[in-house]
PDB file of C-alpha atoms and ligand atoms in Angstrom:
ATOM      1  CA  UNK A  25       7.797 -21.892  11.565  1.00 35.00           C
ATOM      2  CA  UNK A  26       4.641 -20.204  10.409  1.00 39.00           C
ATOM      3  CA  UNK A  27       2.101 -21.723   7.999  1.00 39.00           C
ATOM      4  CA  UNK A  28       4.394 -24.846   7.591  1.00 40.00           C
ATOM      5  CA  UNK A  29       7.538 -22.344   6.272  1.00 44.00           C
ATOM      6  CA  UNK A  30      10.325 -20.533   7.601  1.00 48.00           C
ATOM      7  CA  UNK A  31      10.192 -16.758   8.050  1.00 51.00           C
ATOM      8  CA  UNK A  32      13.830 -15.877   6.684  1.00 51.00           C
ATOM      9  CA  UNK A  33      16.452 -14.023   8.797  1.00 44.00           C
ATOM     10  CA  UNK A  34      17.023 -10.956   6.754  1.00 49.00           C
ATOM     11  CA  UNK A  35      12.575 -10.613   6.788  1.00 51.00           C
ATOM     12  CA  UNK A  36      12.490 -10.796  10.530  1.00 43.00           C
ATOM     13  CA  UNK A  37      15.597  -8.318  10.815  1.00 44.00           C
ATOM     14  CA  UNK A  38      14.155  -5.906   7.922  1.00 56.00           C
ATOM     15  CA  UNK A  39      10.921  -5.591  10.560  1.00 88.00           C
ATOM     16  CA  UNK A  40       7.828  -4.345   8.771  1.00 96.00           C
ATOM     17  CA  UNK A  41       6.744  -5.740   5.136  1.00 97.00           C
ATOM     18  CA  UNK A  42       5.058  -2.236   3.624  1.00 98.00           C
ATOM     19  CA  UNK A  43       2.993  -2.848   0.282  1.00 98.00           C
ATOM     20  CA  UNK A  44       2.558   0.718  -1.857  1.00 98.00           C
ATOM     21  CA  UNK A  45       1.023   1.324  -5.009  1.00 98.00           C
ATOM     22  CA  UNK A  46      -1.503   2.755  -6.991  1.00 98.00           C
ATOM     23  CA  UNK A  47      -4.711   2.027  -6.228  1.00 98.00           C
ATOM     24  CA  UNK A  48      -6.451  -1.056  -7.645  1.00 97.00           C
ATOM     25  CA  UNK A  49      -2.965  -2.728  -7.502  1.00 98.00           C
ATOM     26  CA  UNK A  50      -4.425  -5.271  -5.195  1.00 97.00           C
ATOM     27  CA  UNK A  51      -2.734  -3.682  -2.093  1.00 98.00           C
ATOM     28  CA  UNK A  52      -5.581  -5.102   0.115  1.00 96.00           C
ATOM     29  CA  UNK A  53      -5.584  -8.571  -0.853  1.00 97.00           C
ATOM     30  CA  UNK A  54      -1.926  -9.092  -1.902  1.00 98.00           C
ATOM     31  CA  UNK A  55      -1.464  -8.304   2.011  1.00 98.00           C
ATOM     32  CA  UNK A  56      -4.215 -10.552   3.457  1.00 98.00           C
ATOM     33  CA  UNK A  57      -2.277 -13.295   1.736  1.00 98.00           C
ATOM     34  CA  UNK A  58       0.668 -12.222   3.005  1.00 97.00           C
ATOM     35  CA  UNK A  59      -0.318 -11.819   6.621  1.00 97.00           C
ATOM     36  CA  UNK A  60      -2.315 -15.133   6.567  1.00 97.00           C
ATOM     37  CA  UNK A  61       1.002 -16.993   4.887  1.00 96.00           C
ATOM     38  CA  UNK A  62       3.650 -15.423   7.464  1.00 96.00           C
ATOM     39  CA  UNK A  63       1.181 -15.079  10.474  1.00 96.00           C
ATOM     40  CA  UNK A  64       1.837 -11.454  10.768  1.00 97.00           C
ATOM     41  CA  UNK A  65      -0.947  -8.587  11.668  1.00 97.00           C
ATOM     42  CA  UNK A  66      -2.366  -6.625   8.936  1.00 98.00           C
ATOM     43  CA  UNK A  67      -2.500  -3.095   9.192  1.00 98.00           C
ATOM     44  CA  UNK A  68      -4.633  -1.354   6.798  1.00 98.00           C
ATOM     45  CA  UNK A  69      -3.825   2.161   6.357  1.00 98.00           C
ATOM     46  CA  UNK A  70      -7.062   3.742   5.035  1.00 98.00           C
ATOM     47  CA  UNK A  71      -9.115   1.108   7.810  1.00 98.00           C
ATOM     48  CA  UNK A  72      -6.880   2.390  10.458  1.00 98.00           C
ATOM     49  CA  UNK A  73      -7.848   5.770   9.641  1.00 98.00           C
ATOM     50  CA  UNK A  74     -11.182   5.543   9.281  1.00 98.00           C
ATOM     51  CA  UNK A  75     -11.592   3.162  12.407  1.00 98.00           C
ATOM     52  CA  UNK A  76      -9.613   6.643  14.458  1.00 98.00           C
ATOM     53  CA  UNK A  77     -11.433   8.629  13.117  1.00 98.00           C
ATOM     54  CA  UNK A  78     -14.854   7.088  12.715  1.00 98.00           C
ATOM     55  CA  UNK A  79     -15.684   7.925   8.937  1.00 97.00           C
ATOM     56  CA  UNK A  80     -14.536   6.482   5.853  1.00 98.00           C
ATOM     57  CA  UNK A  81     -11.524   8.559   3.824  1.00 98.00           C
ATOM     58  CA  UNK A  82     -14.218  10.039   1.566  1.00 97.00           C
ATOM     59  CA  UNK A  83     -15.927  11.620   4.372  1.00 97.00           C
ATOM     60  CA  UNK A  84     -12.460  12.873   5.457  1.00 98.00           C
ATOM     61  CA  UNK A  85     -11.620  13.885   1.944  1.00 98.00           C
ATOM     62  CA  UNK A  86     -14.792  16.163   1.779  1.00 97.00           C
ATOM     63  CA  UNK A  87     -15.096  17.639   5.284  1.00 97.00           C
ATOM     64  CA  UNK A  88     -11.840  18.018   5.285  1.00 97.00           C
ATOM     65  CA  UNK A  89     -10.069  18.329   2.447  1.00 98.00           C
ATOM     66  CA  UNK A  90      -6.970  16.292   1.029  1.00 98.00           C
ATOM     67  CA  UNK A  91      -4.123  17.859   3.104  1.00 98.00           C
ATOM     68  CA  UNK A  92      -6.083  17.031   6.362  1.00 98.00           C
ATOM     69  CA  UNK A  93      -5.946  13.209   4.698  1.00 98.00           C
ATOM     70  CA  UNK A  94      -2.127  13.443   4.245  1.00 98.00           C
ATOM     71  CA  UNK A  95      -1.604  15.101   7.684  1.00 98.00           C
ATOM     72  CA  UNK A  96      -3.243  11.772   8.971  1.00 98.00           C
ATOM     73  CA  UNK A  97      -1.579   9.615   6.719  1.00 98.00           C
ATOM     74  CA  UNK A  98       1.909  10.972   8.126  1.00 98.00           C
ATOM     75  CA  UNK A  99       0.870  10.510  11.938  1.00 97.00           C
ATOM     76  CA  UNK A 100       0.266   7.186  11.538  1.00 98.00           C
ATOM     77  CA  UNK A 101       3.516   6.409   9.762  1.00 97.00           C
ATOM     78  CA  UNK A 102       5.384   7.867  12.202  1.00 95.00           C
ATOM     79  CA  UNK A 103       3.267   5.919  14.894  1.00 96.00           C
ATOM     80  CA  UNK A 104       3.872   2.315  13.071  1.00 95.00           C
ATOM     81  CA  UNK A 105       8.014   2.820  13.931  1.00 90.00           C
ATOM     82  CA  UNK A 106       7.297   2.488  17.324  1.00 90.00           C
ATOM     83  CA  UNK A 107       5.513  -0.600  16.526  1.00 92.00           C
ATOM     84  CA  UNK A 108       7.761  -3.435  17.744  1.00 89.00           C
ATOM     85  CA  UNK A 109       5.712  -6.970  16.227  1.00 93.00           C
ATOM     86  CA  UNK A 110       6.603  -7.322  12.319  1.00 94.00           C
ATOM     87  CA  UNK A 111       3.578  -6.326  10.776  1.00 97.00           C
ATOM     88  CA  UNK A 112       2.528  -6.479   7.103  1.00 98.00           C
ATOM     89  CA  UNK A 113       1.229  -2.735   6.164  1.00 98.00           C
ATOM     90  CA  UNK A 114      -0.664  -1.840   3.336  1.00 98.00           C
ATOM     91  CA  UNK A 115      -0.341   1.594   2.683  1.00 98.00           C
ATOM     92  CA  UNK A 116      -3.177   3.740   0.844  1.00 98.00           C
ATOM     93  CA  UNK A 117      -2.030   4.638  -2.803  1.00 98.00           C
ATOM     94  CA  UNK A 118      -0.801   8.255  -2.559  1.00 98.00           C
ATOM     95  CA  UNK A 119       0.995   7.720   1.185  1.00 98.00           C
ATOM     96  CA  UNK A 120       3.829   6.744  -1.083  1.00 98.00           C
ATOM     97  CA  UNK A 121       3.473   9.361  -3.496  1.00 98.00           C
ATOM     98  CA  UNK A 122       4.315  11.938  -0.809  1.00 98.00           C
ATOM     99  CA  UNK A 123       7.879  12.816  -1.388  1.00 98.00           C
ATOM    100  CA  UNK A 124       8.203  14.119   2.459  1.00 97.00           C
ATOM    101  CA  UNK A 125       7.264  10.432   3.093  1.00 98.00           C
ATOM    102  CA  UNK A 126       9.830   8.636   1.120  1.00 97.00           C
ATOM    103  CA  UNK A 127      12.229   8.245   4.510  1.00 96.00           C
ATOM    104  CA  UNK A 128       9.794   7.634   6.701  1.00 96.00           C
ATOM    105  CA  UNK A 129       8.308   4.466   5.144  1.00 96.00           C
ATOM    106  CA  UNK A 130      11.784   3.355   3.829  1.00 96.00           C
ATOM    107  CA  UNK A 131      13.236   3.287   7.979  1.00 94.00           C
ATOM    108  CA  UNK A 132       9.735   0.695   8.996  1.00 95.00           C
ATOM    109  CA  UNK A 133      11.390  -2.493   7.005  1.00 95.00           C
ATOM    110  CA  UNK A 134      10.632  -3.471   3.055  1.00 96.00           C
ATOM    111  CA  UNK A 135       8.824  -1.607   1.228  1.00 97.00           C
ATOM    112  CA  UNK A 136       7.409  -3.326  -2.004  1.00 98.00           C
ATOM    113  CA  UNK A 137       5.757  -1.730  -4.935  1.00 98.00           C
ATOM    114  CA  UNK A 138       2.893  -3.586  -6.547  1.00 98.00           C
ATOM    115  CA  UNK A 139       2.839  -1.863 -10.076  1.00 98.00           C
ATOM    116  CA  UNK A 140      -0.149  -2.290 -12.398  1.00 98.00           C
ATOM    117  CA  UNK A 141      -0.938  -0.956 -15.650  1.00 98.00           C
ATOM    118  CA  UNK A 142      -3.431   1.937 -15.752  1.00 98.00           C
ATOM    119  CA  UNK A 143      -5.788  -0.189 -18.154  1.00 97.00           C
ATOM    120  CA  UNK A 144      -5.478  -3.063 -15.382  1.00 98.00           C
ATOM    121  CA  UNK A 145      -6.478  -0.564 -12.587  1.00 98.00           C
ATOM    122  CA  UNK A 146      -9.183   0.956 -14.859  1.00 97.00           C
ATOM    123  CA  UNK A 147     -10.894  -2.333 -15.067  1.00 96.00           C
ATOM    124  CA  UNK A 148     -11.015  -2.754 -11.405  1.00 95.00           C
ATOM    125  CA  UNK A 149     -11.969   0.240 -10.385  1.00 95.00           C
ATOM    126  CA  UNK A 150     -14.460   0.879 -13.292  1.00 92.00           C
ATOM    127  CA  UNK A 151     -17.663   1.020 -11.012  1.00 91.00           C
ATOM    128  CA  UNK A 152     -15.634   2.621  -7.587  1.00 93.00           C
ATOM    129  CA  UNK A 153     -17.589   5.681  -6.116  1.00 92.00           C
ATOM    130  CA  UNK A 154     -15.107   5.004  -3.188  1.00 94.00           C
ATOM    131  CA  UNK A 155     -11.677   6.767  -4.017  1.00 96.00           C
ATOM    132  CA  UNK A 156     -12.311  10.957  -4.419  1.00 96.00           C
ATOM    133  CA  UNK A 157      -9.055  11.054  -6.558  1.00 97.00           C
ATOM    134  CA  UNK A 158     -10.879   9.401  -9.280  1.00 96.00           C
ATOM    135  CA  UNK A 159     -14.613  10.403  -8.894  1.00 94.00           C
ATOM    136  CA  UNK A 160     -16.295  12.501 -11.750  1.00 91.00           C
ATOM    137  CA  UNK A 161     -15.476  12.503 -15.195  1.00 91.00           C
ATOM    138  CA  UNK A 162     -12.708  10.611 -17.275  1.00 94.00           C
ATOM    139  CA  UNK A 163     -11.565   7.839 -14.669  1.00 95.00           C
ATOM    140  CA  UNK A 164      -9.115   6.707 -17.601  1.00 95.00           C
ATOM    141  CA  UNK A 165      -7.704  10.151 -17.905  1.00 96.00           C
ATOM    142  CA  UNK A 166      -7.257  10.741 -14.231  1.00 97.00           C
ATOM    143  CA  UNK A 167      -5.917   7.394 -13.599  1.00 97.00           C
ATOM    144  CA  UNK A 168      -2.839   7.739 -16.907  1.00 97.00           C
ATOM    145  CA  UNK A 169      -1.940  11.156 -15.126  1.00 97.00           C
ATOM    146  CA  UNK A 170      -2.076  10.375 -11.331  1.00 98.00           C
ATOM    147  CA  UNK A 171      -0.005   6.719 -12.451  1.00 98.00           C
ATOM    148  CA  UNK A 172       2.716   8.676 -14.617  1.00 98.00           C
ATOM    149  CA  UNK A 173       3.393  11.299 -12.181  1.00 98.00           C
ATOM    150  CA  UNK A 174       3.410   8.579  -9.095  1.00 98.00           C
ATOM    151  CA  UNK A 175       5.525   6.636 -10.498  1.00 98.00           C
ATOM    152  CA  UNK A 176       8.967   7.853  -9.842  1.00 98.00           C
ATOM    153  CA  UNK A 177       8.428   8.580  -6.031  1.00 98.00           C
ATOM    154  CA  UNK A 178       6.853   4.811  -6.032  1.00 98.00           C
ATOM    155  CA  UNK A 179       9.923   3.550  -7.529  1.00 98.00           C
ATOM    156  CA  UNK A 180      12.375   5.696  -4.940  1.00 97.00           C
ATOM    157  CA  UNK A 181      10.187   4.477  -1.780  1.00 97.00           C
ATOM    158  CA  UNK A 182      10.995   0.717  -3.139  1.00 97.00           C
ATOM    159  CA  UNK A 183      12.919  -1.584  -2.317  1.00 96.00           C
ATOM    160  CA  UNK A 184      11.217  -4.387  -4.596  1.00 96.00           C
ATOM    161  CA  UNK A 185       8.807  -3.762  -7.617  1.00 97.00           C
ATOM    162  CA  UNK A 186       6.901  -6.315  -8.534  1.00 98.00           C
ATOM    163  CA  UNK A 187       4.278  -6.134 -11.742  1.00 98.00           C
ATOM    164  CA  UNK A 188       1.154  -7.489 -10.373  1.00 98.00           C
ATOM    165  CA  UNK A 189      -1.485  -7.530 -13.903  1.00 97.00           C
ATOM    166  CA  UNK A 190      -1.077 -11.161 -14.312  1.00 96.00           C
ATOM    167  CA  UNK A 191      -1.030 -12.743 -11.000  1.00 98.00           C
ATOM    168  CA  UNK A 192      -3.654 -13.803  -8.055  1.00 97.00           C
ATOM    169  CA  UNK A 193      -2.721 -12.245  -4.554  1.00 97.00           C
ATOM    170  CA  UNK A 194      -1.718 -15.567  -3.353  1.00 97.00           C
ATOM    171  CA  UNK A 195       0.776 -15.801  -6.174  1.00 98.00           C
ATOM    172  CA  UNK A 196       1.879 -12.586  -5.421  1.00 98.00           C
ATOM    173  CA  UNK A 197       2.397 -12.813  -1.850  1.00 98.00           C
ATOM    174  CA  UNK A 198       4.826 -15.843  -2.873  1.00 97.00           C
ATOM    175  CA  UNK A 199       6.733 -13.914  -5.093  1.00 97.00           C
ATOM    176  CA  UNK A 200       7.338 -11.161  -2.375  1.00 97.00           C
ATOM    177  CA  UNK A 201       8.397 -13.984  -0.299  1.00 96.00           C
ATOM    178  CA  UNK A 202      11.133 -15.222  -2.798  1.00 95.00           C
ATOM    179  CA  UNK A 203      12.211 -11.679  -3.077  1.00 94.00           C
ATOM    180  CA  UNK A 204      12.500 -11.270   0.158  1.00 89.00           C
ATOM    181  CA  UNK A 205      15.456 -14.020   0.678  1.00 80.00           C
TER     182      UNK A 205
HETATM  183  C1  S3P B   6      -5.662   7.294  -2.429  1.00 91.34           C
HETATM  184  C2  S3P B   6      -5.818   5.926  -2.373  1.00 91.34           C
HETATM  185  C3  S3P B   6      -6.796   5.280  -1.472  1.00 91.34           C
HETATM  186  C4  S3P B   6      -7.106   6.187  -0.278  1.00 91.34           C
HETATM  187  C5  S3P B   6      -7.496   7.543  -0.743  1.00 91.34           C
HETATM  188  C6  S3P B   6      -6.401   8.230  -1.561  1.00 91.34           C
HETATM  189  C7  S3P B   6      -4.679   7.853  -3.389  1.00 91.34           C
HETATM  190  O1  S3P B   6      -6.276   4.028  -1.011  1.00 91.34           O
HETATM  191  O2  S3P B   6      -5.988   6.276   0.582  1.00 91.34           O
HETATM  192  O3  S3P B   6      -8.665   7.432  -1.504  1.00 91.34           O
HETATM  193  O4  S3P B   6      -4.316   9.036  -3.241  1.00 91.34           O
HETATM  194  O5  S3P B   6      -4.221   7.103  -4.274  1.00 91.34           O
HETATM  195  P1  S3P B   6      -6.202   2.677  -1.922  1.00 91.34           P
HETATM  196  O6  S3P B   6      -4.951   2.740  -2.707  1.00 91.34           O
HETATM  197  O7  S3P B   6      -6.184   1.594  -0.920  1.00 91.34           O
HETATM  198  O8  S3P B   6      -7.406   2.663  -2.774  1.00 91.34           O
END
């Protein structure tokens, strides 16, 4: 039992729980719920990264460019299948928007896809000097395009989409849960 509930059969035998999505979909805290509700470690993608290498993605992003990023992004997916505890992994918007990483996240467990609407994601990340893919001019603009072309490889990666505007995380993370019977 964890948290006073019952972790179902097919969750435990599915292994990893992987949240994807754009970013500002609530990736971070729809997981925190989850790993608080179902006692599972969190692993953050972008924290893991930066804790490795020992400067936050934007440094990465403009020392090194964003293929290094992606080259990073790919170790560490390949690293987390050799991970034997059930962990809840929340995966840095455009890891799933790498078609060469389509497989590769599908074999770890679940993967769920927290959609939000671009005007949803505009709101939150209105005052975000944090995420190079959207820094500069025309955050609306850039956000419409990135969303439209992501899409489609967000929706292959998936094995449950779930529209996240009008819900908290914790509602969220219970929704995932029901799914996941
Ligand atoms: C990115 C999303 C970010 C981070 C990096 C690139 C993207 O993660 O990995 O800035 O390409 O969408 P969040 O989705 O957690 O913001």
């Amino acid at each position: 039992m964890y948290g006073g509930h019952r972790e179902t059969a097919e969750m435990r035998t599915n292994r990893h729980l992987i949240l994807i999505g754009f970013m500002g979909c609530g990736k971070s805290s729809v997981s925190a719920a989850l790993a608080k509700r179902l006692n599972r470690r969190l692993v953050d993608t972008d924290a893991r990264i930066e804790a490795e290498q020992g400067c936050s993605v934007s440094r990465i992003f403009e020392e090194h460019g964003e293929a290094f990023f992606r080259e990073l992004e790919r170790g560490l997916l390949a690293r987390l299948g050799a991970e034997t505890e059930p962990l809840i992994i929340s995966a840095g918007g455009g890891l799933a928007a790498q078609p060469q990483n389509t497989e590769p996240l599908r074999a770890l467990g679940t993967v769920i896809y927290l959609r939000v609407q671009p005007q949803t994601a505009l709101a939150r990340l209105a005052g975000d000097t944090t995420r190079p893919l959207l820094q500069g001019k025309d955050k609306e603009e850039k956000i419409r395009a990135l969303l439209a072309a992501r899409e489609p490889l967000y929706m292959a990666a998936a094995d449950i989409c779930i529209d996240t505007d009008a819900f908290t995380p914790k509602e969220l993370a219970e929704q995932i849960i029901a799914r996941c019977r």
